[in-house]
XYZ file of N, CA, C and O in Angstrom:
144
model
N 25.238 -7.846 5.918
C 25.920 -6.937 4.752
C 25.134 -5.945 4.350
O 25.458 -4.715 3.784
N 23.732 -5.681 4.790
C 22.895 -4.460 4.147
C 23.103 -3.660 5.017
O 22.778 -2.166 4.418
N 23.965 -3.701 6.115
C 23.925 -2.722 7.128
C 25.067 -1.167 6.793
O 25.066 -0.777 6.729
N 25.868 -2.293 5.749
C 27.236 -1.785 5.474
C 27.019 -0.780 4.203
O 27.544 0.269 3.855
N 25.419 -0.550 3.756
C 25.098 0.385 2.880
C 24.889 1.733 3.320
O 24.877 2.878 2.812
N 24.752 1.312 4.595
C 24.421 3.056 5.124
C 25.504 3.503 6.000
O 26.636 2.930 6.606
N 26.096 4.513 5.131
C 27.457 5.133 5.306
C 28.140 5.427 6.798
O 29.026 5.213 7.120
N 26.864 6.220 7.752
C 27.130 6.379 8.914
C 27.572 5.051 9.743
O 28.239 5.603 10.949
N 27.046 4.225 9.422
C 27.054 2.866 10.324
C 28.514 2.231 10.046
O 29.010 1.628 10.468
N 28.551 1.937 8.487
C 29.967 1.712 7.716
C 31.286 2.403 8.662
O 32.485 1.860 8.607
N 31.416 3.885 8.307
C 32.345 4.209 8.850
C 32.100 4.876 10.557
O 33.422 5.275 10.646
N 31.126 4.517 11.247
C 31.023 4.871 12.559
C 31.499 6.177 12.707
O 32.114 6.738 13.520
N 30.411 7.593 12.198
C 30.814 8.775 12.499
C 30.579 9.260 14.107
O 30.991 9.895 14.588
N 29.449 8.611 14.401
C 28.856 9.107 16.012
C 29.917 8.305 16.783
O 30.477 7.301 16.820
N 30.289 9.389 17.902
C 31.186 8.732 18.964
C 30.387 8.381 19.767
O 30.860 7.393 20.761
N 29.531 8.863 20.053
C 28.517 8.071 21.434
C 28.152 6.649 20.686
O 27.443 6.653 19.977
N 27.847 5.762 21.926
C 27.411 4.193 21.370
C 25.878 4.159 21.549
O 25.337 3.583 20.542
N 25.404 5.353 22.425
C 23.789 5.503 22.169
C 23.187 5.918 20.569
O 22.589 5.497 20.222
N 23.875 7.109 19.993
C 23.686 7.274 18.896
C 24.151 6.237 17.565
O 23.115 6.350 16.814
N 25.190 5.866 17.839
C 25.204 4.260 16.798
C 24.635 3.708 17.043
O 23.873 2.700 15.812
N 23.853 2.951 18.222
C 23.194 2.098 18.344
C 21.825 2.338 17.501
O 20.903 1.632 16.976
N 20.971 3.734 17.861
C 20.142 4.469 17.473
C 20.214 4.153 16.053
O 19.006 4.013 15.114
N 21.251 4.524 15.516
C 21.336 4.516 13.878
C 21.122 3.240 13.212
O 20.751 2.907 12.433
N 21.811 2.170 14.093
C 21.628 0.288 13.574
C 20.008 0.273 13.557
O 19.569 -0.262 12.715
N 19.434 0.583 15.021
C 17.795 0.442 15.023
C 17.277 0.884 13.438
O 16.385 0.305 12.811
N 17.199 2.148 12.917
C 16.620 2.607 12.505
C 17.096 2.042 10.832
O 16.194 1.955 10.119
N 18.308 1.784 10.911
C 18.900 1.116 9.397
C 18.031 -0.380 9.493
O 17.520 -0.361 7.924
N 17.713 -1.051 10.397
C 17.110 -2.058 10.388
C 15.795 -2.060 10.328
O 15.357 -2.819 9.355
N 15.035 -1.094 10.827
C 13.631 -0.532 10.394
C 13.271 -0.300 8.972
O 12.588 -0.722 8.256
N 14.550 0.384 8.185
C 14.247 0.317 6.868
C 14.597 -1.026 6.029
O 13.726 -0.787 5.046
N 15.634 -1.407 6.667
C 15.696 -2.955 5.842
C 14.411 -3.545 5.839
O 14.003 -4.486 4.964
N 13.685 -3.801 7.438
C 12.848 -4.230 7.332
C 11.339 -4.117 6.535
O 10.681 -5.148 5.909
N 11.327 -3.049 6.609
C 10.244 -2.265 6.107
C 10.134 -2.712 4.365
O 9.282 -2.726 3.455
N 11.438 -2.361 3.550
C 11.625 -2.652 2.411
C 11.115 -3.990 1.793
O 11.176 -4.224 0.722
N 11.562 -4.869 2.862
C 11.287 -6.566 2.500
C 9.784 -6.835 2.511
O 9.472 -7.519 1.938
N 9.237 -5.935 3.203
C 7.827 -6.323 3.289
C 7.309 -5.807 1.689
O 7.063 -5.022 1.449
C-alpha cells in the first residue's frame, strides 16, 4: 500500500518495464530508509 504513495508507480508513467522496475526499487529503498 505504501508504494501507491508514489505517483509514477501508481499511474505507471514509464513505458519501459526496465524504468518501471527501477522506480519500484527506488521507492522500496526510500520506504526502507524511512522505517529505520
